[in-house]
Amino acid sequence: MYQNLLALDKSLKEVLNIRESKIVTEDKYKTVERQYLLDNLNYFILSEKAKKLCNFDVVNVLYFSSESKCMGCPAQGTILTYLKNLFNERLLVFPLDTDISEPMIEILKSKYNIKELPAIVIEGKTYQGIMLREDLLKLICREFINEQKECKS
């Protein structure tokens, strides 16, 4: 699991560095973004297995978005970032940019019946369209094994 985290961290740093760079080719950018996406998916799969085998009390969220086809995606991303910061390592958010040409995206969209963006999958349950912070918080809180202090009230 630690190796997957290192790979994901490395991919994220490469994506951020390329976004800041003015001299990177579009092909290189696409390659790095795709690698980050695949590292995210690997970590998601590993997290799902760890939850089942080790009974980890974490909630996994897949977040389907698009910069080019979704006006509400940035706002939804901000809400998810807030919730991620609230729960820290107990909430794992896996962003999936549907603008990236990757067959796994299409497979997951089909599996979770994604028809509109933004879309969020919380522990296998699909929610489409922009969701309010309070509604997402309730859905996430329902998925924890043990009651979380952030979920009280």
PDB file of C-alpha atoms in Angstrom:
ATOM      1  CA  MET A   1       0.000   0.000   0.000  1.00  0.00           C
ATOM      2  CA  TYR A   2       2.889   2.342   0.821  1.00  0.00           C
ATOM      3  CA  GLN A   3       4.373   1.854  -2.662  1.00  0.00           C
ATOM      4  CA  ASN A   4       1.039   2.813  -4.220  1.00  0.00           C
ATOM      5  CA  LEU A   5       0.977   5.999  -2.148  1.00  0.00           C
ATOM      6  CA  LEU A   6       4.489   6.859  -3.268  1.00  0.00           C
ATOM      7  CA  ALA A   7       3.572   6.283  -6.916  1.00  0.00           C
ATOM      8  CA  LEU A   8       0.445   8.410  -6.540  1.00  0.00           C
ATOM      9  CA  ASP A   9       2.401  11.188  -4.848  1.00  0.00           C
ATOM     10  CA  LYS A  10       5.049  11.109  -7.572  1.00  0.00           C
ATOM     11  CA  SER A  11       2.399  11.260 -10.314  1.00  0.00           C
ATOM     12  CA  LEU A  12       0.624  14.173  -8.653  1.00  0.00           C
ATOM     13  CA  LYS A  13       3.885  16.112  -8.343  1.00  0.00           C
ATOM     14  CA  GLU A  14       4.621  15.488 -12.028  1.00  0.00           C
ATOM     15  CA  VAL A  15       1.157  16.731 -13.031  1.00  0.00           C
ATOM     16  CA  LEU A  16       1.554  19.868 -10.918  1.00  0.00           C
ATOM     17  CA  ASN A  17       5.059  20.529 -12.278  1.00  0.00           C
ATOM     18  CA  ILE A  18       3.886  20.134 -15.853  1.00  0.00           C
ATOM     19  CA  ARG A  19       0.912  22.451 -15.285  1.00  0.00           C
ATOM     20  CA  GLU A  20       3.335  25.132 -14.084  1.00  0.00           C
ATOM     21  CA  SER A  21       5.836  24.556 -16.894  1.00  0.00           C
ATOM     22  CA  LYS A  22       5.519  26.573 -20.085  1.00  0.00           C
ATOM     23  CA  ILE A  23       7.754  24.346 -22.215  1.00  0.00           C
ATOM     24  CA  VAL A  24       6.093  20.938 -21.948  1.00  0.00           C
ATOM     25  CA  THR A  25       4.567  19.309 -25.001  1.00  0.00           C
ATOM     26  CA  GLU A  26       0.903  18.387 -25.027  1.00  0.00           C
ATOM     27  CA  ASP A  27       1.788  14.712 -25.501  1.00  0.00           C
ATOM     28  CA  LYS A  28       3.997  14.733 -22.384  1.00  0.00           C
ATOM     29  CA  TYR A  29       1.224  16.456 -20.411  1.00  0.00           C
ATOM     30  CA  LYS A  30      -1.345  13.863 -21.499  1.00  0.00           C
ATOM     31  CA  THR A  31       1.022  11.014 -20.616  1.00  0.00           C
ATOM     32  CA  VAL A  32       1.646  12.367 -17.113  1.00  0.00           C
ATOM     33  CA  GLU A  33      -2.063  13.059 -16.490  1.00  0.00           C
ATOM     34  CA  ARG A  34      -2.962   9.561 -17.646  1.00  0.00           C
ATOM     35  CA  GLN A  35      -0.331   8.055 -15.332  1.00  0.00           C
ATOM     36  CA  TYR A  36      -1.757  10.035 -12.407  1.00  0.00           C
ATOM     37  CA  LEU A  37      -5.226   8.739 -13.261  1.00  0.00           C
ATOM     38  CA  LEU A  38      -3.989   5.144 -13.395  1.00  0.00           C
ATOM     39  CA  ASP A  39      -2.112   5.540 -10.100  1.00  0.00           C
ATOM     40  CA  ASN A  40      -5.319   6.868  -8.551  1.00  0.00           C
ATOM     41  CA  LEU A  41      -7.243   3.855  -9.811  1.00  0.00           C
ATOM     42  CA  ASN A  42      -4.580   1.462  -8.506  1.00  0.00           C
ATOM     43  CA  TYR A  43      -4.763   3.091  -5.100  1.00  0.00           C
ATOM     44  CA  PHE A  44      -8.569   2.914  -5.191  1.00  0.00           C
ATOM     45  CA  ILE A  45      -8.472  -0.821  -5.928  1.00  0.00           C
ATOM     46  CA  LEU A  46      -5.917  -1.383  -3.183  1.00  0.00           C
ATOM     47  CA  SER A  47      -8.008   0.631  -0.728  1.00  0.00           C
ATOM     48  CA  GLU A  48     -11.101  -1.396  -1.569  1.00  0.00           C
ATOM     49  CA  LYS A  49      -9.198  -4.640  -0.939  1.00  0.00           C
ATOM     50  CA  ALA A  50      -7.730  -3.344   2.334  1.00  0.00           C
ATOM     51  CA  LYS A  51     -11.180  -2.337   3.556  1.00  0.00           C
ATOM     52  CA  LYS A  52     -12.508  -5.835   2.970  1.00  0.00           C
ATOM     53  CA  LEU A  53      -9.505  -7.733   4.298  1.00  0.00           C
ATOM     54  CA  CYS A  54      -8.569  -5.490   7.225  1.00  0.00           C
ATOM     55  CA  ASN A  55     -11.903  -3.841   8.044  1.00  0.00           C
ATOM     56  CA  PHE A  56     -10.424  -0.318   7.649  1.00  0.00           C
ATOM     57  CA  ASP A  57     -12.866   2.401   8.656  1.00  0.00           C
ATOM     58  CA  VAL A  58     -12.415   4.655   5.631  1.00  0.00           C
ATOM     59  CA  VAL A  59     -14.829   5.864   2.993  1.00  0.00           C
ATOM     60  CA  ASN A  60     -13.844   5.697  -0.675  1.00  0.00           C
ATOM     61  CA  VAL A  61     -15.207   8.262  -3.121  1.00  0.00           C
ATOM     62  CA  LEU A  62     -14.787   8.238  -6.881  1.00  0.00           C
ATOM     63  CA  TYR A  63     -15.244  11.722  -8.328  1.00  0.00           C
ATOM     64  CA  PHE A  64     -15.990  11.942 -12.064  1.00  0.00           C
ATOM     65  CA  SER A  65     -15.420  15.418 -13.477  1.00  0.00           C
ATOM     66  CA  SER A  66     -14.491  17.319 -16.613  1.00  0.00           C
ATOM     67  CA  GLU A  67     -12.885  20.713 -17.063  1.00  0.00           C
ATOM     68  CA  SER A  68     -14.255  21.050 -20.594  1.00  0.00           C
ATOM     69  CA  LYS A  69     -17.787  19.631 -20.242  1.00  0.00           C
ATOM     70  CA  CYS A  70     -18.888  20.478 -16.695  1.00  0.00           C
ATOM     71  CA  MET A  71     -19.515  23.979 -15.381  1.00  0.00           C
ATOM     72  CA  GLY A  72     -20.282  22.749 -11.848  1.00  0.00           C
ATOM     73  CA  CYS A  73     -17.275  20.467 -11.482  1.00  0.00           C
ATOM     74  CA  PRO A  74     -14.928  23.058  -9.922  1.00  0.00           C
ATOM     75  CA  ALA A  75     -17.493  23.872  -7.212  1.00  0.00           C
ATOM     76  CA  GLN A  76     -18.094  20.175  -6.540  1.00  0.00           C
ATOM     77  CA  GLY A  77     -14.342  19.658  -6.324  1.00  0.00           C
ATOM     78  CA  THR A  78     -14.094  22.440  -3.734  1.00  0.00           C
ATOM     79  CA  ILE A  79     -16.774  20.764  -1.605  1.00  0.00           C
ATOM     80  CA  LEU A  80     -14.975  17.417  -1.816  1.00  0.00           C
ATOM     81  CA  THR A  81     -11.690  19.088  -0.868  1.00  0.00           C
ATOM     82  CA  TYR A  82     -13.378  20.597   2.198  1.00  0.00           C
ATOM     83  CA  LEU A  83     -14.722  17.180   3.235  1.00  0.00           C
ATOM     84  CA  LYS A  84     -11.356  15.522   2.569  1.00  0.00           C
ATOM     85  CA  ASN A  85      -9.710  18.074   4.856  1.00  0.00           C
ATOM     86  CA  LEU A  86     -12.415  17.489   7.474  1.00  0.00           C
ATOM     87  CA  PHE A  87     -11.928  13.704   7.604  1.00  0.00           C
ATOM     88  CA  ASN A  88      -8.241  13.533   6.562  1.00  0.00           C
ATOM     89  CA  GLU A  89      -7.101   9.962   5.894  1.00  0.00           C
ATOM     90  CA  ARG A  90     -10.518   8.523   6.774  1.00  0.00           C
ATOM     91  CA  LEU A  91     -11.959   9.855   3.506  1.00  0.00           C
ATOM     92  CA  LEU A  92     -10.224   8.865   0.282  1.00  0.00           C
ATOM     93  CA  VAL A  93     -11.278  10.862  -2.775  1.00  0.00           C
ATOM     94  CA  PHE A  94     -10.181   9.569  -6.164  1.00  0.00           C
ATOM     95  CA  PRO A  95     -10.621  12.236  -8.859  1.00  0.00           C
ATOM     96  CA  LEU A  96     -11.269  10.898 -12.348  1.00  0.00           C
ATOM     97  CA  ASP A  97     -10.960  13.443 -15.137  1.00  0.00           C
ATOM     98  CA  THR A  98     -13.234  12.203 -17.911  1.00  0.00           C
ATOM     99  CA  ASP A  99     -11.416  14.447 -20.408  1.00  0.00           C
ATOM    100  CA  ILE A 100      -8.472  12.039 -20.289  1.00  0.00           C
ATOM    101  CA  SER A 101      -8.586   9.409 -22.999  1.00  0.00           C
ATOM    102  CA  GLU A 102      -8.416   6.233 -20.932  1.00  0.00           C
ATOM    103  CA  PRO A 103     -10.537   3.084 -21.423  1.00  0.00           C
ATOM    104  CA  MET A 104     -10.806   2.534 -17.648  1.00  0.00           C
ATOM    105  CA  ILE A 105     -12.813   5.763 -17.370  1.00  0.00           C
ATOM    106  CA  GLU A 106     -15.396   4.440 -19.816  1.00  0.00           C
ATOM    107  CA  ILE A 107     -15.530   1.084 -18.025  1.00  0.00           C
ATOM    108  CA  LEU A 108     -16.128   2.784 -14.663  1.00  0.00           C
ATOM    109  CA  LYS A 109     -18.703   5.181 -16.144  1.00  0.00           C
ATOM    110  CA  SER A 110     -20.564   2.154 -17.472  1.00  0.00           C
ATOM    111  CA  LYS A 111     -20.220   0.171 -14.242  1.00  0.00           C
ATOM    112  CA  TYR A 112     -21.596   3.031 -12.125  1.00  0.00           C
ATOM    113  CA  ASN A 113     -24.096   4.205 -14.778  1.00  0.00           C
ATOM    114  CA  ILE A 114     -22.624   7.708 -15.039  1.00  0.00           C
ATOM    115  CA  LYS A 115     -24.758   9.815 -17.376  1.00  0.00           C
ATOM    116  CA  GLU A 116     -24.018  13.363 -16.171  1.00  0.00           C
ATOM    117  CA  LEU A 117     -21.206  15.286 -14.534  1.00  0.00           C
ATOM    118  CA  PRO A 118     -20.201  15.890 -11.886  1.00  0.00           C
ATOM    119  CA  ALA A 119     -20.800  12.396 -10.556  1.00  0.00           C
ATOM    120  CA  ILE A 120     -19.763  10.925  -7.244  1.00  0.00           C
ATOM    121  CA  VAL A 121     -19.626   7.272  -6.268  1.00  0.00           C
ATOM    122  CA  ILE A 122     -19.573   6.709  -2.513  1.00  0.00           C
ATOM    123  CA  GLU A 123     -18.902   3.107  -1.585  1.00  0.00           C
ATOM    124  CA  GLY A 124     -20.467   1.874  -4.814  1.00  0.00           C
ATOM    125  CA  LYS A 125     -23.533   4.164  -4.782  1.00  0.00           C
ATOM    126  CA  THR A 126     -23.780   6.702  -7.608  1.00  0.00           C
ATOM    127  CA  TYR A 127     -24.910  10.324  -7.192  1.00  0.00           C
ATOM    128  CA  GLN A 128     -25.070  12.582 -10.240  1.00  0.00           C
ATOM    129  CA  GLY A 129     -25.211  16.352 -10.527  1.00  0.00           C
ATOM    130  CA  ILE A 130     -23.922  18.924  -8.069  1.00  0.00           C
ATOM    131  CA  MET A 131     -24.387  17.916  -4.449  1.00  0.00           C
ATOM    132  CA  LEU A 132     -24.471  20.246  -1.476  1.00  0.00           C
ATOM    133  CA  ARG A 133     -21.832  19.914   1.232  1.00  0.00           C
ATOM    134  CA  GLU A 134     -24.428  18.962   3.869  1.00  0.00           C
ATOM    135  CA  ASP A 135     -25.910  16.210   1.678  1.00  0.00           C
ATOM    136  CA  LEU A 136     -22.491  14.762   0.882  1.00  0.00           C
ATOM    137  CA  LEU A 137     -21.516  14.890   4.537  1.00  0.00           C
ATOM    138  CA  LYS A 138     -24.595  12.834   5.481  1.00  0.00           C
ATOM    139  CA  LEU A 139     -23.919  10.262   2.764  1.00  0.00           C
ATOM    140  CA  ILE A 140     -20.276   9.925   3.765  1.00  0.00           C
ATOM    141  CA  CYS A 141     -21.106   9.674   7.479  1.00  0.00           C
ATOM    142  CA  ARG A 142     -23.484   6.768   6.799  1.00  0.00           C
ATOM    143  CA  GLU A 143     -20.636   4.736   5.349  1.00  0.00           C
ATOM    144  CA  PHE A 144     -18.270   4.764   8.325  1.00  0.00           C
ATOM    145  CA  ILE A 145     -18.199   1.650  10.493  1.00  0.00           C
ATOM    146  CA  ASN A 146     -17.771   3.706  13.662  1.00  0.00           C
ATOM    147  CA  GLU A 147     -19.426   7.024  14.394  1.00  0.00           C
ATOM    148  CA  GLN A 148     -17.147   9.949  13.566  1.00  0.00           C
ATOM    149  CA  LYS A 149     -17.040  13.143  15.621  1.00  0.00           C
ATOM    150  CA  GLU A 150     -17.430  15.167  12.405  1.00  0.00           C
ATOM    151  CA  CYS A 151     -20.765  13.448  11.796  1.00  0.00           C
ATOM    152  CA  LYS A 152     -22.397  14.405  15.075  1.00  0.00           C
ATOM    153  CA  SER A 153     -25.125  17.064  15.109  1.00  0.00           C
TER     154      SER A 153
END
